[in-house]
Amino acid sequence: MEYSCSAYELKCNECGKSFGNQPLSACDDCLAPLEVHYDLEAVRAEFTREKIAAGPANIWRYKALLPIPAGFEPDLPVGFTPLVKAKRLGKRIGANNLYIKNDAVCFPTLSFKDRVVSVALANAQAFGFETVGCSSTGNLANSVAAQAARLGLRACILVPADLEPAKILNTLVYGARLVRIDGNYDHVNRLCTLIADDYKWGFVNVNLRPYYAEGSKTVGYEIVEQLGWKLPDNVVCPMAGGSLIRKIRKAFNELIALGLVEDKPVRFFGAQATGCSPISTAVKQGTDYIEPQRPNTIARSLAIGNPADGPAAAKMIAATNGWAEDVSDVELASGIQELAETEGIFTETAGGVTTAVAARLYADGRISEDETTVICITGNGLKTTDAIANRYEFDRAVRPRLADFAEYLEELDGVREPEPELVEV
Amino acid sequence: MEYSCSAYELKCNECGKSFGNQPLSACDDCLAPLEVHYDLEAVRAEFTREKIAAGPANIWRYKALLPIPAGFEPDLPVGFTPLVKAKRLGKRIGANNLYIKNDAVCFPTLSFKDRVVSVALANAQAFGFETVGCSSTGNLANSVAAQAARLGLRACILVPADLEPAKILNTLVYGARLVRIDGNYDHVNRLCTLIADDYKWGFVNVNLRPYYAEGSKTVGYEIVEQLGWKLPDNVVCPMAGGSLIRKIRKAFNELIALGLVEDKPVRFFGAQATGCSPISTAVKQGTDYIEPQRPNTIARSLAIGNPADGPAAAKMIAATNGWAEDVSDVELASGIQELAETEGIFTETAGGVTTAVAARLYADGRISEDETTVICITGNGLKTTDAIANRYEFDRAVRPRLADFAEYLEELDGVREPEPELVEV
């Protein structure tokens, strides 16, 4: 179960030992995580602004710097989500150059996990796995189930038993086997490590993790390209396992190394829910030692109490002069509402966390108003409707007559004001 | 409330009378619907394959043939959704050249309504409306609410009182005023006509309807461009008001007239739910007279009993040698599941109808296996989860131990088989 490739291979993050390309996530010497390393010189000619711009409108335009096995012909459009200027949200929180990277509408299953899964499954096929799976807090489950269905792979997906109904249904509908585990994400994840080993299955975020994680770099590539090949000043990013925020920086660094973007300092800000905030706690304490927590938050997609990439994320945030913050469940629900009301983007709980954290960072003066800041929204609000459903009341139904409608509006607003004179254009 | 424009204007579909550009949907002489007419010669130089390809990866690449007022600078990415080859669904239903046009992941609110709303609101702003609205079966409500929020317009949206909870929440979250009407869509729509007139509001599918409907053409432009500037043999399209299917053909005809695609016959097939099938009934009876129906189907986004563009749609389908079919609520739920299991696409009830109808058309020999056929999927399954939730049971939770997992699998599958030898690559 190995393939050879001249452009990239796995190496230990700590001791630098090489492992070629195989389904393996940790160094057998020092137990540190493995990561994909590229021969940047070998891809320099393939990875130019012009070649990228001529590529498809999806993440495969960046495939020269993704660990894609030779012969893999991607045919599923993934990613290349909008980066939108957020003027109205910016006005509310005091930001003049604010952007939303909107993975709430990521292809094909509406979260950034589509990016990592597509890269992982390309490798799963190269390694010959016929059954794939994952441990998941929901979005990953949806994406593995959907993409495995399209590829004709069997999928077995393990989730905490208390997952949101929409995320469960949105896994089952693709015909995946879903196993609900009586425990939290960290229990599920440990079990998956054992299963991957014992059953010889390809678990995207376990034995395929180094390949999987590289898919997150595409968020960084897209941000830079969509800003007109410029780096932002700041990135605000949710943290669950701590991988995404690191990979966005890796993407920026690769683009700098290849001369595709001008170097400048970029600060990284991590966002967590207070009910599961091991990384932000570490950052605030000025350490990269992660004290595991027992999650207690409605932001289930961030509820990883013992994050695999937590130490590296905390270290990286500090190194960029960034910061990490966490917000309560009430604040995250307000964050969901605020983003929807100002920018028309309906995000899930994690996006509510990120929006509320961004507002706090501006309020606390950690980000100043004229800097260019990108907020990463990673998932869709339709998957976590329970988080905000209790904020709205369904009003009484109105009879379908103009007089009844007018009476109803008067009840709500008081007597009708004359409409202001319309402007002729 | 009028603007002048040399490139396009409203004309009556029946008598040809010109109306300039104003918020008006019907001819004051003959009461027939108004439609936007272009001076194709005037846009010929702007609407070339090269200029389109150099445009943004969204519907604004086609803006030379959309009714966009001078000075409007679109900044919200909308549309340009994937067209994917559906090999696995094709295999199940006997189709060798099947494609899915996947608006289940349309930007920004996950249905094709985003296309029409963005064009309508550009005009609403030009006409000076400060309050916009719509009558809606759900998807339109979501899109108007979201896009109005981003533009800072007030939104007042009227829906049938029994709409799916996810669609209601996904309207309220954007801060729109939502009025639930005690009646079906046709009652709601009639009321909106009165309100638009009395309150001087811009209702996207009432007084802004001619502009609104043009947005649907972008589905047709995208299909042709994504097929490599070729026309398909067949299009299978859901029908509610009957507008989308006509506008796809209008797009094809414009591309032919401008020499951007080679002319050939394209057959159009309409899909409805049996519980609300006024158009398919007419097509099957060989008439374009639409007998209104009282809707009784879970496909609420298709539940328009008296479709505004029904007669024109029925006539057009017959003229292209197409056909129309309708399927039961049970069949549509199977259609949702089938599309998800084969292609990893989770669609709403309307998409289940379209998938099930497509399968029927192949089974009945109305479409032959080697023809190139595009199925239009128009909305996302997360908005109508109730339609399929009862098809799945949540199994018992399993303790997070390998032995318990193995025992659980054995319960389901019988004693564990040895894993097949993995292929080395």
mmCIF file of N, CA and C in Angstrom, chain A residues 343-406:
data_model
loop_
_atom_site.group_PDB
_atom_site.id
_atom_site.type_symbol
_atom_site.label_atom_id
_atom_site.label_comp_id
_atom_site.label_asym_id
_atom_site.label_seq_id
_atom_site.Cartn_x
_atom_site.Cartn_y
_atom_site.Cartn_z
ATOM 1 N N GLU A 343 -24.945 40.354 5.603
ATOM 2 C CA GLU A 343 -24.324 39.904 4.359
ATOM 3 C C GLU A 343 -25.125 38.844 3.617
ATOM 4 N N GLY A 344 -26.248 38.434 4.186
ATOM 5 C CA GLY A 344 -27.061 37.427 3.509
ATOM 6 C C GLY A 344 -26.398 36.061 3.470
ATOM 7 N N ILE A 345 -25.554 35.797 4.458
ATOM 8 C CA ILE A 345 -24.869 34.494 4.521
ATOM 9 C C ILE A 345 -25.343 33.766 5.772
ATOM 10 N N PHE A 346 -25.910 32.589 5.570
ATOM 11 C CA PHE A 346 -26.437 31.799 6.691
ATOM 12 C C PHE A 346 -25.420 30.714 7.021
ATOM 13 N N THR A 347 -24.753 30.882 8.132
ATOM 14 C CA THR A 347 -23.709 29.928 8.499
ATOM 15 C C THR A 347 -24.130 29.078 9.676
ATOM 16 N N GLU A 348 -23.401 27.997 9.884
ATOM 17 C CA GLU A 348 -23.682 27.108 11.007
ATOM 18 C C GLU A 348 -23.031 27.668 12.281
ATOM 19 N N THR A 349 -23.145 26.913 13.356
ATOM 20 C CA THR A 349 -22.630 27.363 14.657
ATOM 21 C C THR A 349 -21.167 27.794 14.585
ATOM 22 N N ALA A 350 -20.330 27.042 13.894
ATOM 23 C CA ALA A 350 -18.905 27.391 13.819
ATOM 24 C C ALA A 350 -18.718 28.775 13.202
ATOM 25 N N GLY A 351 -19.501 29.082 12.192
ATOM 26 C CA GLY A 351 -19.413 30.397 11.549
ATOM 27 C C GLY A 351 -19.916 31.501 12.466
ATOM 28 N N GLY A 352 -20.882 31.165 13.318
ATOM 29 C CA GLY A 352 -21.338 32.120 14.320
ATOM 30 C C GLY A 352 -20.217 32.436 15.302
ATOM 31 N N VAL A 353 -19.479 31.396 15.678
ATOM 32 C CA VAL A 353 -18.312 31.584 16.551
ATOM 33 C C VAL A 353 -17.302 32.519 15.888
ATOM 34 N N THR A 354 -16.985 32.254 14.637
ATOM 35 C CA THR A 354 -15.941 33.019 13.954
ATOM 36 C C THR A 354 -16.359 34.475 13.777
ATOM 37 N N THR A 355 -17.629 34.686 13.429
ATOM 38 C CA THR A 355 -18.131 36.052 13.271
ATOM 39 C C THR A 355 -18.092 36.801 14.602
ATOM 40 N N ALA A 356 -18.554 36.153 15.661
ATOM 41 C CA ALA A 356 -18.581 36.811 16.976
ATOM 42 C C ALA A 356 -17.160 37.084 17.474
ATOM 43 N N VAL A 357 -16.251 36.151 17.215
ATOM 44 C CA VAL A 357 -14.854 36.363 17.618
ATOM 45 C C VAL A 357 -14.263 37.540 16.839
ATOM 46 N N ALA A 358 -14.549 37.602 15.541
ATOM 47 C CA ALA A 358 -14.019 38.718 14.747
ATOM 48 C C ALA A 358 -14.508 40.049 15.307
ATOM 49 N N ALA A 359 -15.802 40.117 15.643
ATOM 50 C CA ALA A 359 -16.348 41.355 16.213
ATOM 51 C C ALA A 359 -15.605 41.723 17.498
ATOM 52 N N ARG A 360 -15.341 40.719 18.317
ATOM 53 C CA ARG A 360 -14.636 40.965 19.580
ATOM 54 C C ARG A 360 -13.217 41.473 19.326
ATOM 55 N N LEU A 361 -12.553 40.900 18.331
ATOM 56 C CA LEU A 361 -11.172 41.305 18.038
ATOM 57 C C LEU A 361 -11.108 42.775 17.625
ATOM 58 N N TYR A 362 -12.105 43.207 16.840
ATOM 59 C CA TYR A 362 -12.153 44.629 16.471
ATOM 60 C C TYR A 362 -12.483 45.485 17.695
ATOM 61 N N ALA A 363 -13.469 45.019 18.476
ATOM 62 C CA ALA A 363 -13.888 45.802 19.650
ATOM 63 C C ALA A 363 -12.731 45.963 20.636
ATOM 64 N N ASP A 364 -11.922 44.927 20.763
ATOM 65 C CA ASP A 364 -10.807 44.973 21.711
ATOM 66 C C ASP A 364 -9.570 45.659 21.132
ATOM 67 N N GLY A 365 -9.667 46.111 19.906
ATOM 68 C CA GLY A 365 -8.524 46.796 19.297
ATOM 69 C C GLY A 365 -7.396 45.875 18.878
ATOM 70 N N ARG A 366 -7.652 44.578 18.833
ATOM 71 C CA ARG A 366 -6.595 43.658 18.400
ATOM 72 C C ARG A 366 -6.406 43.707 16.884
ATOM 73 N N ILE A 367 -7.450 44.107 16.184
ATOM 74 C CA ILE A 367 -7.353 44.348 14.737
ATOM 75 C C ILE A 367 -7.791 45.786 14.529
ATOM 76 N N SER A 368 -7.048 46.537 13.750
ATOM 77 C CA SER A 368 -7.473 47.931 13.564
ATOM 78 C C SER A 368 -8.253 48.084 12.270
ATOM 79 N N GLU A 369 -9.065 49.140 12.219
ATOM 80 C CA GLU A 369 -10.184 49.200 11.287
ATOM 81 C C GLU A 369 -9.794 49.166 9.812
ATOM 82 N N ASP A 370 -8.640 49.695 9.461
ATOM 83 C CA ASP A 370 -8.296 49.762 8.034
ATOM 84 C C ASP A 370 -7.519 48.553 7.507
ATOM 85 N N GLU A 371 -7.149 47.657 8.375
ATOM 86 C CA GLU A 371 -6.443 46.460 7.905
ATOM 87 C C GLU A 371 -7.367 45.558 7.080
ATOM 88 N N THR A 372 -6.757 44.831 6.164
ATOM 89 C CA THR A 372 -7.521 43.875 5.350
ATOM 90 C C THR A 372 -7.629 42.554 6.108
ATOM 91 N N THR A 373 -8.863 42.185 6.418
ATOM 92 C CA THR A 373 -9.089 40.994 7.231
ATOM 93 C C THR A 373 -10.042 40.044 6.526
ATOM 94 N N VAL A 374 -9.698 38.769 6.531
ATOM 95 C CA VAL A 374 -10.562 37.742 5.948
ATOM 96 C C VAL A 374 -11.099 36.856 7.060
ATOM 97 N N ILE A 375 -12.432 36.757 7.128
ATOM 98 C CA ILE A 375 -13.084 35.836 8.064
ATOM 99 C C ILE A 375 -13.437 34.561 7.311
ATOM 100 N N CYS A 376 -12.999 33.427 7.822
ATOM 101 C CA CYS A 376 -13.275 32.145 7.156
ATOM 102 C C CYS A 376 -14.564 31.540 7.703
ATOM 103 N N ILE A 377 -15.581 31.486 6.851
ATOM 104 C CA ILE A 377 -16.846 30.847 7.212
ATOM 105 C C ILE A 377 -16.823 29.450 6.593
ATOM 106 N N THR A 378 -16.993 28.435 7.426
ATOM 107 C CA THR A 378 -16.655 27.083 6.987
ATOM 108 C C THR A 378 -17.833 26.138 6.788
ATOM 109 N N GLY A 379 -19.047 26.552 7.169
ATOM 110 C CA GLY A 379 -20.165 25.615 7.032
ATOM 111 C C GLY A 379 -21.511 26.317 6.965
ATOM 112 N N ASN A 380 -22.547 25.572 6.609
ATOM 113 C CA ASN A 380 -23.858 26.123 6.290
ATOM 114 C C ASN A 380 -24.869 26.034 7.441
ATOM 115 N N GLY A 381 -25.639 27.086 7.593
ATOM 116 C CA GLY A 381 -26.596 27.196 8.683
ATOM 117 C C GLY A 381 -27.744 26.213 8.626
ATOM 118 N N LEU A 382 -28.027 25.684 7.438
ATOM 119 C CA LEU A 382 -29.129 24.722 7.341
ATOM 120 C C LEU A 382 -28.817 23.421 8.072
ATOM 121 N N LYS A 383 -27.545 23.215 8.430
ATOM 122 C CA LYS A 383 -27.190 21.978 9.130
ATOM 123 C C LYS A 383 -27.347 22.089 10.641
ATOM 124 N N THR A 384 -27.480 23.309 11.143
ATOM 125 C CA THR A 384 -27.579 23.492 12.600
ATOM 126 C C THR A 384 -28.703 24.456 12.950
ATOM 127 N N THR A 385 -29.874 24.207 12.374
ATOM 128 C CA THR A 385 -30.981 25.151 12.570
ATOM 129 C C THR A 385 -31.426 25.234 14.036
ATOM 130 N N ASP A 386 -31.254 24.145 14.785
ATOM 131 C CA ASP A 386 -31.684 24.166 16.188
ATOM 132 C C ASP A 386 -31.000 25.272 16.989
ATOM 133 N N ALA A 387 -29.793 25.646 16.566
ATOM 134 C CA ALA A 387 -29.033 26.638 17.328
ATOM 135 C C ALA A 387 -29.724 27.991 17.394
ATOM 136 N N ILE A 388 -30.565 28.284 16.399
ATOM 137 C CA ILE A 388 -31.198 29.602 16.387
ATOM 138 C C ILE A 388 -32.721 29.546 16.309
ATOM 139 N N ALA A 389 -33.272 28.340 16.136
ATOM 140 C CA ALA A 389 -34.724 28.238 15.918
ATOM 141 C C ALA A 389 -35.511 28.910 17.038
ATOM 142 N N ASN A 390 -35.030 28.821 18.258
ATOM 143 C CA ASN A 390 -35.785 29.387 19.380
ATOM 144 C C ASN A 390 -35.726 30.912 19.428
ATOM 145 N N ARG A 391 -34.962 31.520 18.528
ATOM 146 C CA ARG A 391 -34.905 32.988 18.492
ATOM 147 C C ARG A 391 -36.068 33.584 17.702
ATOM 148 N N TYR A 392 -36.813 32.741 17.015
ATOM 149 C CA TYR A 392 -37.866 33.247 16.137
ATOM 150 C C TYR A 392 -39.199 32.646 16.522
ATOM 151 N N GLU A 393 -40.218 33.485 16.470
ATOM 152 C CA GLU A 393 -41.565 32.971 16.679
ATOM 153 C C GLU A 393 -42.298 32.982 15.351
ATOM 154 N N PHE A 394 -43.057 31.938 15.107
ATOM 155 C CA PHE A 394 -43.914 31.939 13.928
ATOM 156 C C PHE A 394 -45.157 32.741 14.269
ATOM 157 N N ASP A 395 -45.360 33.815 13.545
ATOM 158 C CA ASP A 395 -46.499 34.670 13.815
ATOM 159 C C ASP A 395 -47.785 34.013 13.283
ATOM 160 N N ARG A 396 -48.922 34.585 13.634
ATOM 161 C CA ARG A 396 -50.191 34.016 13.195
ATOM 162 C C ARG A 396 -50.322 34.092 11.666
ATOM 163 N N ALA A 397 -51.097 33.186 11.108
ATOM 164 C CA ALA A 397 -51.339 33.226 9.669
ATOM 165 C C ALA A 397 -52.385 34.289 9.357
ATOM 166 N N VAL A 398 -52.262 34.909 8.189
ATOM 167 C CA VAL A 398 -53.123 36.024 7.791
ATOM 168 C C VAL A 398 -53.999 35.583 6.619
ATOM 169 N N ARG A 399 -55.249 36.014 6.611
ATOM 170 C CA ARG A 399 -56.114 35.642 5.486
ATOM 171 C C ARG A 399 -55.664 36.346 4.208
ATOM 172 N N PRO A 400 -55.828 35.710 3.065
ATOM 173 C CA PRO A 400 -55.267 36.267 1.821
ATOM 174 C C PRO A 400 -56.100 37.411 1.240
ATOM 175 N N ARG A 401 -56.271 38.481 2.018
ATOM 176 C CA ARG A 401 -56.995 39.650 1.527
ATOM 177 C C ARG A 401 -56.238 40.907 1.892
ATOM 178 N N LEU A 402 -56.266 41.899 1.031
ATOM 179 C CA LEU A 402 -55.501 43.120 1.248
ATOM 180 C C LEU A 402 -55.854 43.781 2.574
ATOM 181 N N ALA A 403 -57.146 43.810 2.918
ATOM 182 C CA ALA A 403 -57.563 44.453 4.161
ATOM 183 C C ALA A 403 -56.982 43.727 5.373
ATOM 184 N N ASP A 404 -56.946 42.391 5.314
ATOM 185 C CA ASP A 404 -56.375 41.628 6.423
ATOM 186 C C ASP A 404 -54.867 41.862 6.532
ATOM 187 N N PHE A 405 -54.215 41.947 5.390
ATOM 188 C CA PHE A 405 -52.773 42.201 5.376
ATOM 189 C C PHE A 405 -52.490 43.574 6.000
ATOM 190 N N ALA A 406 -53.265 44.594 5.592
ATOM 191 C CA ALA A 406 -53.054 45.943 6.116
ATOM 192 C C ALA A 406 -53.273 45.971 7.631
#
